[in-house]
C-alpha cells in the first residue's frame, strides 16, 4: 500500500571469477545495462515546475528532477544513501528527521515530464548507467520512477569489475585505491558469514568511487552526450561524496 516501507530485492547474480583481494583473474565481463529506448522529451504545457520537482533549464524549456533526487550545491540531496549498501538502507531527510523509503515515494516519476529512459554518468565511473522502467517491480510504470533510478544504480554498481576494466587504468595508485575501497566495503559488514560472502564476490563497480560512496543527488547535463546519441534533457550527473 502507498506509504508503507518498500523492500528492494537484489536479484543480481555476481560471478566469482573477477578481481578479488587475492588475485587478478579473468572474467567473462559484466552484464550490460539495458539499451536506451526513445524518450518523450518536453510536451507543450509542461514547462512549469511541478510540486516535488526541481527545475533545471535547458534550451527551449525546463526538465525537472524529483526533489528527493535533486543535487543542491553545498547540501547534496534529501536522499541519504551509502551507495555501497542496499537500497533498503536509504533514508529521506525531512525537516525534523530521517524517514524510510515508502512505496508512495518510489512510485513517483523521477522526472517531469515523465521519461521512458534517462542516462546517469559520474566522473569517477567509466560506465554510463541507463535507467529504464522495471516492469516486474512493485513500483512498475511505463516511465522512469524513483524506484527505477535507485534500483538501477544499486544493481549496476554491484556488477563485478573485469580485469580488463581495471587494467585500463595503468596507475598503480588507482589500483590500490580500488582495492582499499573493496576491502573497506566488505569489512564494514558486521556478520562474519555475510562478510566472507561479500569478500568472495570480489571488486565491484561501486569500488571505483573509492571512499566517495554517499549519494549526493543528480543534476542535469544540459547538452546531453550528442556523440553517443544521448539527447539534451535525458543525461544526469551523479554527485557523490565521502561519508
Tab-separated table of C-alpha atoms in Angstrom:
chain	number	residue	atom	x	y	z
A	1	UNK	CA	0.000	0.000	0.000
A	2	UNK	CA	1.235	3.545	-0.653
A	3	UNK	CA	3.092	4.928	2.330
A	4	UNK	CA	4.328	1.521	3.511
A	5	UNK	CA	8.020	0.681	3.669
A	6	UNK	CA	9.216	-0.724	0.356
A	7	UNK	CA	11.612	-3.627	0.010
A	8	UNK	CA	14.101	-3.805	-2.846
A	9	UNK	CA	15.196	-7.318	-3.755
A	10	UNK	CA	18.723	-7.788	-5.092
A	11	UNK	CA	18.250	-10.210	-7.969
A	12	UNK	CA	21.752	-9.740	-9.352
A	13	UNK	CA	23.866	-12.854	-9.649
A	14	UNK	CA	27.516	-11.964	-9.155
A	15	UNK	CA	30.173	-14.138	-10.836
A	16	UNK	CA	33.124	-15.073	-8.654
A	17	UNK	CA	35.721	-15.060	-11.450
A	18	UNK	CA	36.632	-11.382	-11.152
A	19	UNK	CA	39.329	-9.384	-9.426
A	20	UNK	CA	39.467	-10.109	-5.703
A	21	UNK	CA	41.697	-9.413	-2.748
A	22	UNK	CA	43.811	-12.360	-3.752
A	23	UNK	CA	44.330	-12.143	-7.486
A	24	UNK	CA	43.619	-10.508	-10.843
A	25	UNK	CA	41.643	-13.308	-12.517
A	26	UNK	CA	39.986	-13.225	-15.914
A	27	UNK	CA	36.267	-12.607	-16.218
A	28	UNK	CA	33.675	-13.092	-18.943
A	29	UNK	CA	32.660	-9.462	-18.480
A	30	UNK	CA	29.829	-7.679	-16.734
A	31	UNK	CA	26.235	-7.675	-17.788
A	32	UNK	CA	25.392	-4.650	-19.893
A	33	UNK	CA	22.795	-2.066	-18.891
A	34	UNK	CA	19.551	-2.093	-20.852
A	35	UNK	CA	19.652	-0.219	-24.156
A	36	UNK	CA	18.310	3.274	-24.486
A	37	UNK	CA	14.740	3.434	-25.721
A	38	UNK	CA	13.124	6.533	-27.206
A	39	UNK	CA	12.282	9.101	-24.549
A	40	UNK	CA	9.481	11.632	-24.826
A	41	UNK	CA	11.046	14.991	-24.127
A	42	UNK	CA	9.173	18.161	-23.374
A	43	UNK	CA	5.487	18.232	-24.161
A	44	UNK	CA	3.692	21.515	-24.659
A	45	UNK	CA	2.282	22.934	-21.462
A	46	UNK	CA	4.745	21.030	-19.232
A	47	UNK	CA	7.430	23.669	-18.778
A	48	UNK	CA	6.203	24.918	-15.415
A	49	UNK	CA	7.895	23.209	-12.447
A	50	UNK	CA	5.551	20.796	-10.687
A	51	UNK	CA	5.352	20.187	-6.914
A	52	UNK	CA	8.198	17.970	-5.597
A	53	UNK	CA	10.336	18.623	-8.657
A	54	UNK	CA	13.408	20.814	-9.041
A	55	UNK	CA	13.675	22.628	-12.352
A	56	UNK	CA	16.827	22.680	-14.479
A	57	UNK	CA	16.984	24.990	-17.508
A	58	UNK	CA	17.819	23.765	-20.970
A	59	UNK	CA	17.410	25.162	-24.446
A	60	UNK	CA	13.722	25.533	-25.170
A	61	UNK	CA	12.354	24.778	-21.728
A	62	UNK	CA	12.917	23.042	-18.423
A	63	UNK	CA	13.402	19.473	-17.299
A	64	UNK	CA	12.554	18.700	-13.697
A	65	UNK	CA	14.047	16.107	-11.373
A	66	UNK	CA	12.186	14.889	-8.313
A	67	UNK	CA	13.290	16.842	-5.258
A	68	UNK	CA	14.303	13.634	-3.430
A	69	UNK	CA	16.934	13.011	-6.138
A	70	UNK	CA	17.981	16.593	-6.867
A	71	UNK	CA	21.537	17.734	-6.154
A	72	UNK	CA	21.875	21.024	-4.325
A	73	UNK	CA	25.279	22.730	-4.181
A	74	UNK	CA	26.618	22.599	-0.658
A	75	UNK	CA	23.767	20.431	0.622
A	76	UNK	CA	23.651	17.340	-1.550
A	77	UNK	CA	20.226	15.708	-1.815
A	78	UNK	CA	17.359	14.877	0.563
A	79	UNK	CA	18.037	11.184	-0.115
A	80	UNK	CA	20.604	9.854	2.363
A	81	UNK	CA	22.178	6.707	0.928
A	82	UNK	CA	25.505	4.915	1.106
A	83	UNK	CA	25.784	3.546	-2.454
A	84	UNK	CA	27.735	0.535	-1.227
A	85	UNK	CA	24.681	-0.600	0.756
A	86	UNK	CA	21.315	-1.965	-0.469
A	87	UNK	CA	18.609	0.480	-1.463
A	88	UNK	CA	16.554	-0.596	1.557
A	89	UNK	CA	19.032	1.279	3.738
A	90	UNK	CA	18.347	4.623	2.043
A	91	UNK	CA	16.507	7.288	4.003
A	92	UNK	CA	14.952	10.631	3.141
A	93	UNK	CA	15.697	13.761	5.116
A	94	UNK	CA	12.722	15.766	6.303
A	95	UNK	CA	12.741	18.991	8.266
A	96	UNK	CA	12.916	17.083	11.537
A	97	UNK	CA	14.207	13.554	10.922
A	98	UNK	CA	15.193	10.778	8.536
A	99	UNK	CA	12.395	8.592	7.187
A	100	UNK	CA	12.491	5.276	5.346
A	101	UNK	CA	11.613	4.905	1.693
A	102	UNK	CA	7.923	4.274	1.070
A	103	UNK	CA	6.032	2.717	-1.798
A	104	UNK	CA	4.397	6.057	-2.447
A	105	UNK	CA	7.763	7.755	-2.923
A	106	UNK	CA	9.437	5.126	-5.122
A	107	UNK	CA	6.386	5.007	-7.395
A	108	UNK	CA	6.635	8.721	-8.191
A	109	UNK	CA	8.090	9.757	-11.576
A	110	UNK	CA	11.802	10.534	-11.409
A	111	UNK	CA	11.364	13.449	-13.804
A	112	UNK	CA	8.736	15.831	-15.052
A	113	UNK	CA	7.791	15.394	-17.815
A	114	UNK	CA	7.892	11.624	-17.453
A	115	UNK	CA	10.601	9.896	-19.494
A	116	UNK	CA	10.951	6.368	-20.847
A	117	UNK	CA	14.688	6.368	-20.116
A	118	UNK	CA	17.404	8.502	-18.580
A	119	UNK	CA	21.176	8.120	-18.531
A	120	UNK	CA	23.355	8.724	-15.486
A	121	UNK	CA	27.073	9.483	-15.643
A	122	UNK	CA	29.669	10.086	-12.936
A	123	UNK	CA	33.171	11.465	-13.307
A	124	UNK	CA	34.522	8.610	-11.176
A	125	UNK	CA	32.924	5.877	-13.287
A	126	UNK	CA	33.828	4.892	-16.872
A	127	UNK	CA	30.345	3.463	-17.444
A	128	UNK	CA	27.152	5.301	-18.357
A	129	UNK	CA	24.126	3.957	-16.479
A	130	UNK	CA	20.904	3.786	-18.461
A	131	UNK	CA	17.697	3.643	-16.432
A	132	UNK	CA	14.534	2.217	-17.966
A	133	UNK	CA	11.259	1.130	-16.324
A	134	UNK	CA	11.450	-2.179	-14.483
A	135	UNK	CA	8.138	-3.818	-15.285
A	136	UNK	CA	8.328	-6.623	-12.698
A	137	UNK	CA	8.818	-4.262	-9.759
A	138	UNK	CA	6.221	-3.105	-7.249
A	139	UNK	CA	6.806	0.461	-8.489
A	140	UNK	CA	6.353	-0.500	-12.172
A	141	UNK	CA	5.181	2.229	-14.539
A	142	UNK	CA	5.605	2.993	-18.262
A	143	UNK	CA	8.105	5.726	-17.325
A	144	UNK	CA	11.185	6.026	-15.111
A	145	UNK	CA	10.276	6.187	-11.437
A	146	UNK	CA	12.355	6.950	-8.348
A	147	UNK	CA	12.386	3.217	-7.685
A	148	UNK	CA	13.836	2.564	-11.141
A	149	UNK	CA	16.638	5.078	-10.547
A	150	UNK	CA	17.591	3.695	-7.147
A	151	UNK	CA	17.375	0.030	-8.119
A	152	UNK	CA	19.326	0.533	-11.364
A	153	UNK	CA	22.067	2.490	-9.587
A	154	UNK	CA	22.414	-0.230	-6.982
A	155	UNK	CA	22.228	-3.099	-9.474
A	156	UNK	CA	24.757	-1.513	-11.857
A	157	UNK	CA	27.221	-0.570	-9.136
A	158	UNK	CA	27.067	-4.166	-7.876
A	159	UNK	CA	28.340	-5.521	-11.193
A	160	UNK	CA	31.792	-7.112	-10.956
A	161	UNK	CA	34.789	-5.332	-12.431
A	162	UNK	CA	36.725	-7.298	-15.025
A	163	UNK	CA	40.481	-7.470	-15.169
A	164	UNK	CA	40.398	-5.623	-18.495
A	165	UNK	CA	38.340	-2.786	-16.989
A	166	UNK	CA	40.681	-2.464	-14.045
A	167	UNK	CA	43.809	-2.682	-16.183
A	168	UNK	CA	42.512	0.114	-18.414
A	169	UNK	CA	43.894	2.277	-15.605
A	170	UNK	CA	47.678	1.938	-15.625
A	171	UNK	CA	48.231	3.984	-12.477
A	172	UNK	CA	49.192	1.670	-9.578
A	173	UNK	CA	47.776	4.210	-7.143
A	174	UNK	CA	44.356	3.831	-8.770
A	175	UNK	CA	44.501	0.050	-8.345
A	176	UNK	CA	45.458	0.470	-4.714
A	177	UNK	CA	42.559	2.835	-4.021
A	178	UNK	CA	40.110	0.440	-5.668
A	179	UNK	CA	41.452	-2.443	-3.596
A	180	UNK	CA	41.258	-0.344	-0.416
A	181	UNK	CA	37.619	0.525	-1.188
A	182	UNK	CA	36.816	-3.137	-1.803
A	183	UNK	CA	38.437	-4.272	1.466
A	184	UNK	CA	36.785	-1.474	3.454
A	185	UNK	CA	33.408	-2.335	1.929
A	186	UNK	CA	33.344	-5.968	2.994
A	187	UNK	CA	34.964	-5.212	6.352
A	188	UNK	CA	32.072	-2.892	7.225
A	189	UNK	CA	29.766	-5.927	7.316
A	190	UNK	CA	29.298	-6.983	10.923
A	191	UNK	CA	28.151	-10.591	10.436
A	192	UNK	CA	31.206	-12.850	9.805
A	193	UNK	CA	29.436	-15.141	7.337
A	194	UNK	CA	27.972	-12.281	5.313
A	195	UNK	CA	31.335	-10.515	5.400
A	196	UNK	CA	33.149	-13.543	3.941
A	197	UNK	CA	30.442	-13.974	1.333
A	198	UNK	CA	30.811	-10.371	0.208
A	199	UNK	CA	34.608	-10.685	0.174
A	200	UNK	CA	34.305	-13.680	-2.164
A	201	UNK	CA	32.217	-11.660	-4.620
A	202	UNK	CA	35.266	-9.542	-5.393
A	203	UNK	CA	35.675	-5.964	-6.621
A	204	UNK	CA	32.543	-4.239	-7.884
A	205	UNK	CA	31.929	-1.067	-9.823
A	206	UNK	CA	30.992	0.783	-6.640
A	207	UNK	CA	34.622	0.419	-5.537
A	208	UNK	CA	35.619	2.804	-8.349
A	209	UNK	CA	34.014	5.523	-6.213
A	210	UNK	CA	36.771	4.901	-3.640
A	211	UNK	CA	35.601	6.409	-0.343
A	212	UNK	CA	33.163	8.861	-2.001
A	213	UNK	CA	30.251	6.488	-1.714
A	214	UNK	CA	27.477	8.757	-0.429
A	215	UNK	CA	24.700	9.719	-2.844
A	216	UNK	CA	24.555	13.496	-3.241
A	217	UNK	CA	21.950	13.766	-5.937
A	218	UNK	CA	21.572	14.168	-9.678
A	219	UNK	CA	21.990	17.301	-11.771
A	220	UNK	CA	21.194	17.823	-15.428
A	221	UNK	CA	23.889	17.642	-18.092
A	222	UNK	CA	22.205	20.265	-20.318
A	223	UNK	CA	23.933	19.356	-23.561
A	224	UNK	CA	23.462	15.592	-23.173
A	225	UNK	CA	26.081	13.400	-24.851
A	226	UNK	CA	25.463	14.006	-28.575
A	227	UNK	CA	28.296	11.808	-29.865
A	228	UNK	CA	26.757	8.842	-28.044
A	229	UNK	CA	23.213	9.637	-29.112
A	230	UNK	CA	22.001	10.964	-25.744
A	231	UNK	CA	19.791	13.989	-26.333
A	232	UNK	CA	19.587	17.080	-24.098
A	233	UNK	CA	17.252	16.544	-21.171
A	234	UNK	CA	17.939	12.841	-20.531
A	235	UNK	CA	21.506	12.824	-19.149
A	236	UNK	CA	22.127	13.382	-15.436
A	237	UNK	CA	25.331	13.668	-13.440
A	238	UNK	CA	25.643	11.591	-10.274
A	239	UNK	CA	27.223	13.533	-7.405
A	240	UNK	CA	28.985	11.606	-4.663
A	241	UNK	CA	30.948	12.479	-1.532
A	242	UNK	CA	32.742	10.899	1.398
A	243	UNK	CA	30.628	9.935	4.441
